[in-house]
PDB file of N, CA and C in Angstrom:
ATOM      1  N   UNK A   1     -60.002 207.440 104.110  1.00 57.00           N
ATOM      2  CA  UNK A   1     -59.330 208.657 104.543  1.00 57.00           C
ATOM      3  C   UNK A   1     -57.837 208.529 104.259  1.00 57.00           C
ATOM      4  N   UNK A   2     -57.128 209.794 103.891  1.00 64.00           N
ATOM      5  CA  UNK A   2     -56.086 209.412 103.380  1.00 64.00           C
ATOM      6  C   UNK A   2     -54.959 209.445 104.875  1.00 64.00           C
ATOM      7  N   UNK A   3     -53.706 208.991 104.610  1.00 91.00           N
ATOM      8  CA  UNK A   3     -52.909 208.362 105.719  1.00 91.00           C
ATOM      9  C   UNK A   3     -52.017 209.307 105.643  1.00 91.00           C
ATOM     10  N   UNK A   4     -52.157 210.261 105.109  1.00 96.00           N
ATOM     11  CA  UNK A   4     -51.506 212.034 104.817  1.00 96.00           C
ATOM     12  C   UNK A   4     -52.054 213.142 105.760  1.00 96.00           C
ATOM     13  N   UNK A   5     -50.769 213.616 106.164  1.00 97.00           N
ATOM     14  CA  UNK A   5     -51.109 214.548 106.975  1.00 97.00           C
ATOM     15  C   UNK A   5     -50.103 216.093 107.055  1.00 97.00           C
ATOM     16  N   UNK A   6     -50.730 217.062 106.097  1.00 97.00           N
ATOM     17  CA  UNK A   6     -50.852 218.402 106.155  1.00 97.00           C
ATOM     18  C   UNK A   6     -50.187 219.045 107.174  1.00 97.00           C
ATOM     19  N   UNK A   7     -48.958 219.677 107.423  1.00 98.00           N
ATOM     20  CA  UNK A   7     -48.808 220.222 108.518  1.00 98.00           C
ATOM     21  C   UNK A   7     -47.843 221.770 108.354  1.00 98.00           C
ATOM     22  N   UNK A   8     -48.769 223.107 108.155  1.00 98.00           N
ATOM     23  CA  UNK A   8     -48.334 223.966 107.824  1.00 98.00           C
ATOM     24  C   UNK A   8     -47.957 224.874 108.999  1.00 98.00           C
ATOM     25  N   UNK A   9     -47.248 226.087 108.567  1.00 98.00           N
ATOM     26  CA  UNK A   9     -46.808 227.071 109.412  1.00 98.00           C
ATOM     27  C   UNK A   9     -45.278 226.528 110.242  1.00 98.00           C
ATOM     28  N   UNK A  10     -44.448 225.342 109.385  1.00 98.00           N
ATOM     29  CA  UNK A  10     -43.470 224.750 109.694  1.00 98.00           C
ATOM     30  C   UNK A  10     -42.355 226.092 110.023  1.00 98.00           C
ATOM     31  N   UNK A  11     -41.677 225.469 111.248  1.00 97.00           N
ATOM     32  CA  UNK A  11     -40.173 226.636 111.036  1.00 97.00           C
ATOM     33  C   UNK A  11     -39.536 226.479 110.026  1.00 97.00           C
ATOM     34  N   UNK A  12     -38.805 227.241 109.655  1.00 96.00           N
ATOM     35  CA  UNK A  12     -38.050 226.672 108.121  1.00 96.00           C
ATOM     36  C   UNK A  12     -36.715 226.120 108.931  1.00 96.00           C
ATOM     37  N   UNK A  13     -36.464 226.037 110.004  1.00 96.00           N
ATOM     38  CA  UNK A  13     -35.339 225.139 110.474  1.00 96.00           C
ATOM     39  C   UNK A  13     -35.927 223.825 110.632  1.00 96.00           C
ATOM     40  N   UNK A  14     -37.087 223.498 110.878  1.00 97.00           N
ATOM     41  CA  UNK A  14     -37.078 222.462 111.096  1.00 97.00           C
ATOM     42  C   UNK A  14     -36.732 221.484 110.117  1.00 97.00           C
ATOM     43  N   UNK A  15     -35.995 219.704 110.672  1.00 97.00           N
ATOM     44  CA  UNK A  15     -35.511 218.935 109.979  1.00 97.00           C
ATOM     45  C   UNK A  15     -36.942 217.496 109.626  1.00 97.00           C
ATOM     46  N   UNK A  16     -37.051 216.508 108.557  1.00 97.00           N
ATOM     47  CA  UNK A  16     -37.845 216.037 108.802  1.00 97.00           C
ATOM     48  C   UNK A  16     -37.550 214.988 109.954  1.00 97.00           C
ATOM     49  N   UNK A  17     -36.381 214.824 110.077  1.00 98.00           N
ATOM     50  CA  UNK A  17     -36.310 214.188 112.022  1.00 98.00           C
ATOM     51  C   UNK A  17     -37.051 214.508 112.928  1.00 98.00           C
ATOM     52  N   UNK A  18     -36.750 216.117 112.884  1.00 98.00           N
ATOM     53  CA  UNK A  18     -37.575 216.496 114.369  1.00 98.00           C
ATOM     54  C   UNK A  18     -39.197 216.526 113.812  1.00 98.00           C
ATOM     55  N   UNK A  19     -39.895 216.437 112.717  1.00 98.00           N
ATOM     56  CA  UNK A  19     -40.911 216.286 112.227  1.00 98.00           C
ATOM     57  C   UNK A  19     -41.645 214.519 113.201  1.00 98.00           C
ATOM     58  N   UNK A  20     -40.417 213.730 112.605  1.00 98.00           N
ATOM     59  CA  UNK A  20     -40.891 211.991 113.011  1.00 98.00           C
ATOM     60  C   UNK A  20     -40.957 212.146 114.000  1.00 98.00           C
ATOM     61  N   UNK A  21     -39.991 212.927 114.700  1.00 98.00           N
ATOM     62  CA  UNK A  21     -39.879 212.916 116.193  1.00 98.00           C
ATOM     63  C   UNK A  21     -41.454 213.123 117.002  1.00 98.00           C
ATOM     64  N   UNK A  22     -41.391 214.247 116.723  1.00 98.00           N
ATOM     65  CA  UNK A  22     -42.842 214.603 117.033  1.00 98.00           C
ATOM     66  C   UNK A  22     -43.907 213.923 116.836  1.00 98.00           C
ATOM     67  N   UNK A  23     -43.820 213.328 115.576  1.00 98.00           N
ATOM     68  CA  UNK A  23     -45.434 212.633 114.989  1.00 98.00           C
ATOM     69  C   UNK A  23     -45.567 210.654 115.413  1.00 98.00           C
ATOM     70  N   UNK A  24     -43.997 210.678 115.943  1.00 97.00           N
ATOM     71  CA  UNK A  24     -43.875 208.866 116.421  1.00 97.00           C
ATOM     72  C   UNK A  24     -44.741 209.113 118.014  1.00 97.00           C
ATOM     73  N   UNK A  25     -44.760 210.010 118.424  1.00 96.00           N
ATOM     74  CA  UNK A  25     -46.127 210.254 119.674  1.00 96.00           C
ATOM     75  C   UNK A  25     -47.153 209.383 119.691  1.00 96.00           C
ATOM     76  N   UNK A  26     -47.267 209.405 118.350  1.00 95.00           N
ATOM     77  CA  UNK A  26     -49.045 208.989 117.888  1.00 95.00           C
ATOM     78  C   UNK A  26     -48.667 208.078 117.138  1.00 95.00           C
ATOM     79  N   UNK A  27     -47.752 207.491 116.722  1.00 95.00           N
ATOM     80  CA  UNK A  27     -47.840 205.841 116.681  1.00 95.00           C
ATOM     81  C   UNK A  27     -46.811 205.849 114.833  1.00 95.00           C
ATOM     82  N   UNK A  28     -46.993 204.936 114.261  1.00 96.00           N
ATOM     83  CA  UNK A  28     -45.839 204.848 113.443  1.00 96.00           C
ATOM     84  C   UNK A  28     -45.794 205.633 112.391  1.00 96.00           C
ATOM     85  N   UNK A  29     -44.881 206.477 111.948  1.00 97.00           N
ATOM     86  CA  UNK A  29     -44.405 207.678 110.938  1.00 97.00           C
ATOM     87  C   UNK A  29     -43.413 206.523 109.762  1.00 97.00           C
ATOM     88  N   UNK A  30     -44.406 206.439 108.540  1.00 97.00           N
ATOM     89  CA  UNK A  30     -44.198 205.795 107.286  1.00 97.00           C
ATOM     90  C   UNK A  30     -43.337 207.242 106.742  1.00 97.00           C
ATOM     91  N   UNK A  31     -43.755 208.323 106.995  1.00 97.00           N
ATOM     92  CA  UNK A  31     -42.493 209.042 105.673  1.00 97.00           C
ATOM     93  C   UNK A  31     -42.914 210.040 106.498  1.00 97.00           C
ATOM     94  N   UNK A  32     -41.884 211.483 106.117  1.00 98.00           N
ATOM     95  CA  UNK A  32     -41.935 212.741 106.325  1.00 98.00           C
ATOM     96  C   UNK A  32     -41.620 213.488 104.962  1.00 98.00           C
ATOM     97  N   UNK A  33     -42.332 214.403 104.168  1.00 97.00           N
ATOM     98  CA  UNK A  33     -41.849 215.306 103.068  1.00 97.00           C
ATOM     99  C   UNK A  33     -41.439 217.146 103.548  1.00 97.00           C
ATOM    100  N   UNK A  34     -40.427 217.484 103.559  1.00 98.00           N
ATOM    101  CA  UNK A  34     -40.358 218.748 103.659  1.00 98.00           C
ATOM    102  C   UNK A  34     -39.899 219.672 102.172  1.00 98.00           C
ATOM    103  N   UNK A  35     -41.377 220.061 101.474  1.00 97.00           N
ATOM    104  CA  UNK A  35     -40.939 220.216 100.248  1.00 97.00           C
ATOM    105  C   UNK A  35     -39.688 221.661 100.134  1.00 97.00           C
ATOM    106  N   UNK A  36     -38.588 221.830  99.593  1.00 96.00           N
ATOM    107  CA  UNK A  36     -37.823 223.130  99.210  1.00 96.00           C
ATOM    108  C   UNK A  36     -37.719 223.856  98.073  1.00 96.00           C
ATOM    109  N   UNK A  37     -37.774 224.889  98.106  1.00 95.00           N
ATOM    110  CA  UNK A  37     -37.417 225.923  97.016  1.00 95.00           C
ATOM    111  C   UNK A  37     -36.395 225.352  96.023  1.00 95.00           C
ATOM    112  N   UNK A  38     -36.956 225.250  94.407  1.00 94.00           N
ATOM    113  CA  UNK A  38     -35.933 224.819  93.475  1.00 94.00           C
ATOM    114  C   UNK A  38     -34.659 225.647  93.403  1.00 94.00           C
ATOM    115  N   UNK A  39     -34.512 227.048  94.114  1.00 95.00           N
ATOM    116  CA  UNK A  39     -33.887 228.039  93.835  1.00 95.00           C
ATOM    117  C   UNK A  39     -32.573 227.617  94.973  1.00 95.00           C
ATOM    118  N   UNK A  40     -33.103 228.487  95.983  1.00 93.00           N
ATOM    119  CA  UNK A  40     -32.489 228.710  97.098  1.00 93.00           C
ATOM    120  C   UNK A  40     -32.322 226.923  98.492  1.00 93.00           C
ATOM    121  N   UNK A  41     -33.383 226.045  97.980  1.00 92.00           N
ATOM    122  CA  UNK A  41     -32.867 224.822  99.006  1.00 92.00           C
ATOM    123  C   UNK A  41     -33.803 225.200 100.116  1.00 92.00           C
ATOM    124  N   UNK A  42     -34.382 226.366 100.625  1.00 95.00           N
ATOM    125  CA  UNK A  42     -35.552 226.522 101.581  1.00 95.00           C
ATOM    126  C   UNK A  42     -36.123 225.879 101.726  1.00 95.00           C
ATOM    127  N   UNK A  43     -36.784 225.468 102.669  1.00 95.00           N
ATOM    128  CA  UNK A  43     -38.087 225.032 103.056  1.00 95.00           C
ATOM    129  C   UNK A  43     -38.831 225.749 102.577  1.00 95.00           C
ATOM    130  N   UNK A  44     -39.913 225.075 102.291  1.00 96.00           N
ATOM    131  CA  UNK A  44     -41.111 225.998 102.008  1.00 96.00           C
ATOM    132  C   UNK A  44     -42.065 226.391 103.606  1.00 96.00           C
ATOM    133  N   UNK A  45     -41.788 225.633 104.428  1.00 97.00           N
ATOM    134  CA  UNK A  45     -42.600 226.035 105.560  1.00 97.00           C
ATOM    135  C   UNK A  45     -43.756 225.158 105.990  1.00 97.00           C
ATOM    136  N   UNK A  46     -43.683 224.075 105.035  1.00 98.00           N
ATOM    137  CA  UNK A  46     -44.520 222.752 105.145  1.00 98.00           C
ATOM    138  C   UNK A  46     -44.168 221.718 105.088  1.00 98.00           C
ATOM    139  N   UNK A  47     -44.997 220.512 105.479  1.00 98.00           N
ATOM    140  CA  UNK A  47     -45.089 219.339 105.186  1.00 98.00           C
ATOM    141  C   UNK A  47     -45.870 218.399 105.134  1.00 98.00           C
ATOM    142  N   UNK A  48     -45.472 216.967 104.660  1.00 97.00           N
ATOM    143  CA  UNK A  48     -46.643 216.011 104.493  1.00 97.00           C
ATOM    144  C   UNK A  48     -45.733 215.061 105.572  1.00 97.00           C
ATOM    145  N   UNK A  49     -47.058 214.510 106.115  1.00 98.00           N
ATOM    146  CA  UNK A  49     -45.935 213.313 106.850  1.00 98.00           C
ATOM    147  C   UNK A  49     -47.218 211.921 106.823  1.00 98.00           C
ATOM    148  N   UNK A  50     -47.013 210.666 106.688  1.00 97.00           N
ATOM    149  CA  UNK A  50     -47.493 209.555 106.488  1.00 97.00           C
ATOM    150  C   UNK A  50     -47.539 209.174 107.484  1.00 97.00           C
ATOM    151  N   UNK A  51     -48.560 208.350 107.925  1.00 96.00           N
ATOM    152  CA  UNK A  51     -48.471 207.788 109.145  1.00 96.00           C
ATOM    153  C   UNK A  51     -49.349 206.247 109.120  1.00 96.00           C
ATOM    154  N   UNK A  52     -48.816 205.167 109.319  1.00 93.00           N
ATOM    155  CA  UNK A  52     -49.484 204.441 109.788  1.00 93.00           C
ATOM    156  C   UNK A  52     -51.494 204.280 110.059  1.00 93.00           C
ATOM    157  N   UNK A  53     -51.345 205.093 111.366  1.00 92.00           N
ATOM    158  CA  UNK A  53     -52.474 205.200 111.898  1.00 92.00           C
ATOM    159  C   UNK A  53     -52.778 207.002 112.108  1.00 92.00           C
ATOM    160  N   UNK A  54     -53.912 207.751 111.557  1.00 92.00           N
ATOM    161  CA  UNK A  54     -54.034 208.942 111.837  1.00 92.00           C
ATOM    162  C   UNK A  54     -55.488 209.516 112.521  1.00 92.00           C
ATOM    163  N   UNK A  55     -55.984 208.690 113.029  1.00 91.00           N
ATOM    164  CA  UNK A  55     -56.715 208.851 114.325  1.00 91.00           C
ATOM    165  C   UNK A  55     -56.745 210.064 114.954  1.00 91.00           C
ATOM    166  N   UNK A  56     -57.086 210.534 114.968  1.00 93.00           N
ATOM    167  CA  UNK A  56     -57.488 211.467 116.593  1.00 93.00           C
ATOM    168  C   UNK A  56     -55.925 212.561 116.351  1.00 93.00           C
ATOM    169  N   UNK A  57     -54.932 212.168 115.286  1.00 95.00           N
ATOM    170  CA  UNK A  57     -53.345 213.033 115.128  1.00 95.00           C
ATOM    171  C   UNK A  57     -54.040 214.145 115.036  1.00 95.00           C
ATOM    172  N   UNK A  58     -54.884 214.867 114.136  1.00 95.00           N
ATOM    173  CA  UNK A  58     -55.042 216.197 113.800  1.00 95.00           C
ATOM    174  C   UNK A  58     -55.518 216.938 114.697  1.00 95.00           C
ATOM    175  N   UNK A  59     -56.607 216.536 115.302  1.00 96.00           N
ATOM    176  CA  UNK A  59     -56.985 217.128 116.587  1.00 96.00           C
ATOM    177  C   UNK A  59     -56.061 217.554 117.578  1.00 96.00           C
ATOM    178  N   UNK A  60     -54.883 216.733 118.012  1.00 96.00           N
ATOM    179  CA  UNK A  60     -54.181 216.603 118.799  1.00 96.00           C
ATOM    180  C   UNK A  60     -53.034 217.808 118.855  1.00 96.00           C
ATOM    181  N   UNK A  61     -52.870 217.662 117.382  1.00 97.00           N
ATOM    182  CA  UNK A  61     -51.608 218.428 117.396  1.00 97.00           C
ATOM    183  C   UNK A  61     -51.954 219.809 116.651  1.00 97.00           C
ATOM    184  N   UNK A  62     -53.042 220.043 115.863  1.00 98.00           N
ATOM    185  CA  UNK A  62     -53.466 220.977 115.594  1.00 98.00           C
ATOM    186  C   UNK A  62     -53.749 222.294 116.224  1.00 98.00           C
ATOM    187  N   UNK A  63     -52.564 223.317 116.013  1.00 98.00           N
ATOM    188  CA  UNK A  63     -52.796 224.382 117.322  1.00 98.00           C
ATOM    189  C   UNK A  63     -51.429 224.309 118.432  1.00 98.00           C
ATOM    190  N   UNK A  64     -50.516 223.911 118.269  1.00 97.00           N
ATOM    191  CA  UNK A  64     -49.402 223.363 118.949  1.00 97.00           C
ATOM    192  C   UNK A  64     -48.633 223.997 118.703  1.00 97.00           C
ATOM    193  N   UNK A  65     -47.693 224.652 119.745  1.00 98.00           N
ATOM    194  CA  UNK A  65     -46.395 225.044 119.308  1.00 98.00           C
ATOM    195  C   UNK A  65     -45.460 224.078 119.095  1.00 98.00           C
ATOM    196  N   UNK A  66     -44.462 224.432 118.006  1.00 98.00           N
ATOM    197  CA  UNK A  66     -43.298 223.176 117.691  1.00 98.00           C
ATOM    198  C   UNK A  66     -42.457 224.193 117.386  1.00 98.00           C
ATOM    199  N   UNK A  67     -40.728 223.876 117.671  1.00 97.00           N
ATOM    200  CA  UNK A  67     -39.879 224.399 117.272  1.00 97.00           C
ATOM    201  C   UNK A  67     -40.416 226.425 117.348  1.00 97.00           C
ATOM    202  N   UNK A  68     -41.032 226.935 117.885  1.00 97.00           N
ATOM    203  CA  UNK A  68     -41.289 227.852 118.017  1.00 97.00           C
ATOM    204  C   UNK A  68     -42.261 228.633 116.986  1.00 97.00           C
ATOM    205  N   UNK A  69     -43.366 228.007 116.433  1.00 97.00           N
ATOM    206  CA  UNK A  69     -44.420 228.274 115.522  1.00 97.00           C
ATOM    207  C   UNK A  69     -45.489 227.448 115.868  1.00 97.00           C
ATOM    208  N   UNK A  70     -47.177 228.153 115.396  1.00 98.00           N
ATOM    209  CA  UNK A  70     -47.934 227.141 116.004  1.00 98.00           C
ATOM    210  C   UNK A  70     -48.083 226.767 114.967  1.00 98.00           C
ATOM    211  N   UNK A  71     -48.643 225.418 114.772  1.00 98.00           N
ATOM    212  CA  UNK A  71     -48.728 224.495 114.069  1.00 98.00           C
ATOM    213  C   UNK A  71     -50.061 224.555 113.235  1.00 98.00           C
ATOM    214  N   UNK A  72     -50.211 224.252 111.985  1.00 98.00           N
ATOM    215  CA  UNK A  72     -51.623 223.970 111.097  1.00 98.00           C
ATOM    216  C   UNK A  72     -51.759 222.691 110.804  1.00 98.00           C
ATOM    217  N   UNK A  73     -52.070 221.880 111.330  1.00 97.00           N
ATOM    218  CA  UNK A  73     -52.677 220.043 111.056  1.00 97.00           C
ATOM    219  C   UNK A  73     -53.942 219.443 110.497  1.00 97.00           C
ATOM    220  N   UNK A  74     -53.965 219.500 109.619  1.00 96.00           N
ATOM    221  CA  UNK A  74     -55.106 218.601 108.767  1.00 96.00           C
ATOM    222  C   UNK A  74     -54.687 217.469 107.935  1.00 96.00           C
ATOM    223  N   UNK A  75     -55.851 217.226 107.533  1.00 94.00           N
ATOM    224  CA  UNK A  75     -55.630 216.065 106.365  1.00 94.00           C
ATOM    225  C   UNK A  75     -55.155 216.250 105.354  1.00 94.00           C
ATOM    226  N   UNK A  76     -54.449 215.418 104.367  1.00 93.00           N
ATOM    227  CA  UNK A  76     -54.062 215.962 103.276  1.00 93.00           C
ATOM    228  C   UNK A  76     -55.220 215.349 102.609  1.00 93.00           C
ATOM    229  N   UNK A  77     -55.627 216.017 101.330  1.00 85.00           N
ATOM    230  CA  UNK A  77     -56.450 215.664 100.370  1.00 85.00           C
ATOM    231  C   UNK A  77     -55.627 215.624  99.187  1.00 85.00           C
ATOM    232  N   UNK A  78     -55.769 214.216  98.188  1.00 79.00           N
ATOM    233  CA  UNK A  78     -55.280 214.213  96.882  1.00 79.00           C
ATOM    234  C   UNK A  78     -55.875 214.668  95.688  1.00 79.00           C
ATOM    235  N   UNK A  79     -54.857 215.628  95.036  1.00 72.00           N
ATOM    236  CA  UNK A  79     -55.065 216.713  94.021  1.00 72.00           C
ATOM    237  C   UNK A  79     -56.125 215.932  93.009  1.00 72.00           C
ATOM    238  N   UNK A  80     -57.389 216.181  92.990  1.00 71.00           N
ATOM    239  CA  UNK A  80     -57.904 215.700  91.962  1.00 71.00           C
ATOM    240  C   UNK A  80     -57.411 215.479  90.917  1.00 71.00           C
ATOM    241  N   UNK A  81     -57.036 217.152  89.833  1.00 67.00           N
ATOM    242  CA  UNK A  81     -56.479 216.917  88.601  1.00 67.00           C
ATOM    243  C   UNK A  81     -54.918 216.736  88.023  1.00 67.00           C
ATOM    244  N   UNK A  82     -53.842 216.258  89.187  1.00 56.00           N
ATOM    245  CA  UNK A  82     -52.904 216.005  89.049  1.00 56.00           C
ATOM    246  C   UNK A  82     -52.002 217.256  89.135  1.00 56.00           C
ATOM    247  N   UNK A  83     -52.205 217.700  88.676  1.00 54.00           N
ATOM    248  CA  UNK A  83     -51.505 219.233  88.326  1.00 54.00           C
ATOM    249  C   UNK A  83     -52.105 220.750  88.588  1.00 54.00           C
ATOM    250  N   UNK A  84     -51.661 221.876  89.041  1.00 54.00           N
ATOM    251  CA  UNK A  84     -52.386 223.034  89.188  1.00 54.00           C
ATOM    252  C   UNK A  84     -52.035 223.950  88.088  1.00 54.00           C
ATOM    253  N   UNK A  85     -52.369 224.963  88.194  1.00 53.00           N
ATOM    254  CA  UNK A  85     -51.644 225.904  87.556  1.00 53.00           C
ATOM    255  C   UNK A  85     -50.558 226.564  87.834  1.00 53.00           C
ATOM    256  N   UNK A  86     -49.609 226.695  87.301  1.00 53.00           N
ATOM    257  CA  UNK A  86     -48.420 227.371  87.248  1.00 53.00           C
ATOM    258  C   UNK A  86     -47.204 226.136  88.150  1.00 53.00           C
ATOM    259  N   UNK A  87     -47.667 224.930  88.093  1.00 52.00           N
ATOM    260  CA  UNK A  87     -46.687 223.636  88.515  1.00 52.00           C
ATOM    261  C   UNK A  87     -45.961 223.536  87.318  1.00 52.00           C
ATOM    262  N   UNK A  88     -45.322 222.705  87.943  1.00 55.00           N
ATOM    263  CA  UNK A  88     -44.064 222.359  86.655  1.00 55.00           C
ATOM    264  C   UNK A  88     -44.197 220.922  86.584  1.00 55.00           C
ATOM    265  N   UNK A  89     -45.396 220.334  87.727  1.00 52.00           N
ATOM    266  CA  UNK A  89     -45.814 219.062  86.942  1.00 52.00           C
ATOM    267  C   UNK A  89     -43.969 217.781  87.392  1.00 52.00           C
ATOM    268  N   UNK A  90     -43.795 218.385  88.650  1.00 52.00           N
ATOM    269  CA  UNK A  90     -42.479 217.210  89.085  1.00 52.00           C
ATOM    270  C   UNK A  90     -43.138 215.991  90.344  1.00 52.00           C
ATOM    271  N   UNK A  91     -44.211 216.172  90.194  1.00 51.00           N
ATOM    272  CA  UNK A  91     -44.851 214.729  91.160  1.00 51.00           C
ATOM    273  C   UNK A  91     -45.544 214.429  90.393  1.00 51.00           C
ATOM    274  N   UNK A  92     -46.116 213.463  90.405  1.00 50.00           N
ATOM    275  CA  UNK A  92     -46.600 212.205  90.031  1.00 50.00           C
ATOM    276  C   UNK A  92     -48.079 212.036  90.615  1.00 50.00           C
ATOM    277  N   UNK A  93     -48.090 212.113  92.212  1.00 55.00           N
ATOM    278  CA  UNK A  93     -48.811 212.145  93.405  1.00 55.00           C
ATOM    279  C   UNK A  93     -48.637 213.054  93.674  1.00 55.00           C
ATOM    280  N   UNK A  94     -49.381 214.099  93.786  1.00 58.00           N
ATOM    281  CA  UNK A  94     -49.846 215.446  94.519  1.00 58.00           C
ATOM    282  C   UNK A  94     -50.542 215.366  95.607  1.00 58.00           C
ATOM    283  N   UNK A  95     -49.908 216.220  96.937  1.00 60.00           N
ATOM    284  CA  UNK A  95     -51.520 216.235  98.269  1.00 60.00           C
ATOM    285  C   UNK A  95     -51.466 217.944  98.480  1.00 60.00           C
ATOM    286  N   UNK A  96     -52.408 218.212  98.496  1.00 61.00           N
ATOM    287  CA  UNK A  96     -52.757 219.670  98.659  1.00 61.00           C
ATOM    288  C   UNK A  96     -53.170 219.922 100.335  1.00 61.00           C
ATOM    289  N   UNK A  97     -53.089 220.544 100.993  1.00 63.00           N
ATOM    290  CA  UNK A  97     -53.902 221.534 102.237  1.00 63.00           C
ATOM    291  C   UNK A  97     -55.674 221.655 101.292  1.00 63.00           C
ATOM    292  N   UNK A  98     -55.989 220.776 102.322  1.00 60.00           N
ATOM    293  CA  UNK A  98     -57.769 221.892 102.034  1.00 60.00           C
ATOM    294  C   UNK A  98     -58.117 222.791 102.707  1.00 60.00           C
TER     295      UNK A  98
END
């Protein structure tokens, strides 16, 4: 199972601090990604965050208000074919929302 974890419907204020913040609850936070708009620097309104141990995280927090939005928590799944359509192909490692 992957050690990626999906977490949509982000505020676009939120920082990936207050992301760790939240997800060090449930035990150790290896990375936070908050991907942004090549344009404008936005958030896109998501993220990936790594964790150590991801146990029982999705359940938990799935359905949660944070920063004033409820939360979407799943697993991340890795992009089978590397690339989608209409990417520009700037990762290497892709994780998608299933």
């Amino acid at each position: 199972m992957s050690k990626k974890i999906y977490v949509g419907n982000l505020a676009f204020s939120s920082s990936e601090e207050s992301v760790k913040d939240l997800f060090s609850q449930f035990g150790e936070v290896l990375s936070v990604k908050i991907p942004t708009d090549q344009i404008t620097g936005r958030s896109r309104g998501f993220c990936f965050v790594e964790m150590e141990n991801v146990d029982g995280i999705v359940e938990q927090l799935n359905g949660t208000e944070f920063e004033g939005r409820v939360l979407r928590v799943d697993y991340a799944l890795e992009r089978q074919n590397g690339s989608r359509f209409g990417s520009r192909g700037h990762y290497s490692k892709s994780y998608e929302y299933r």
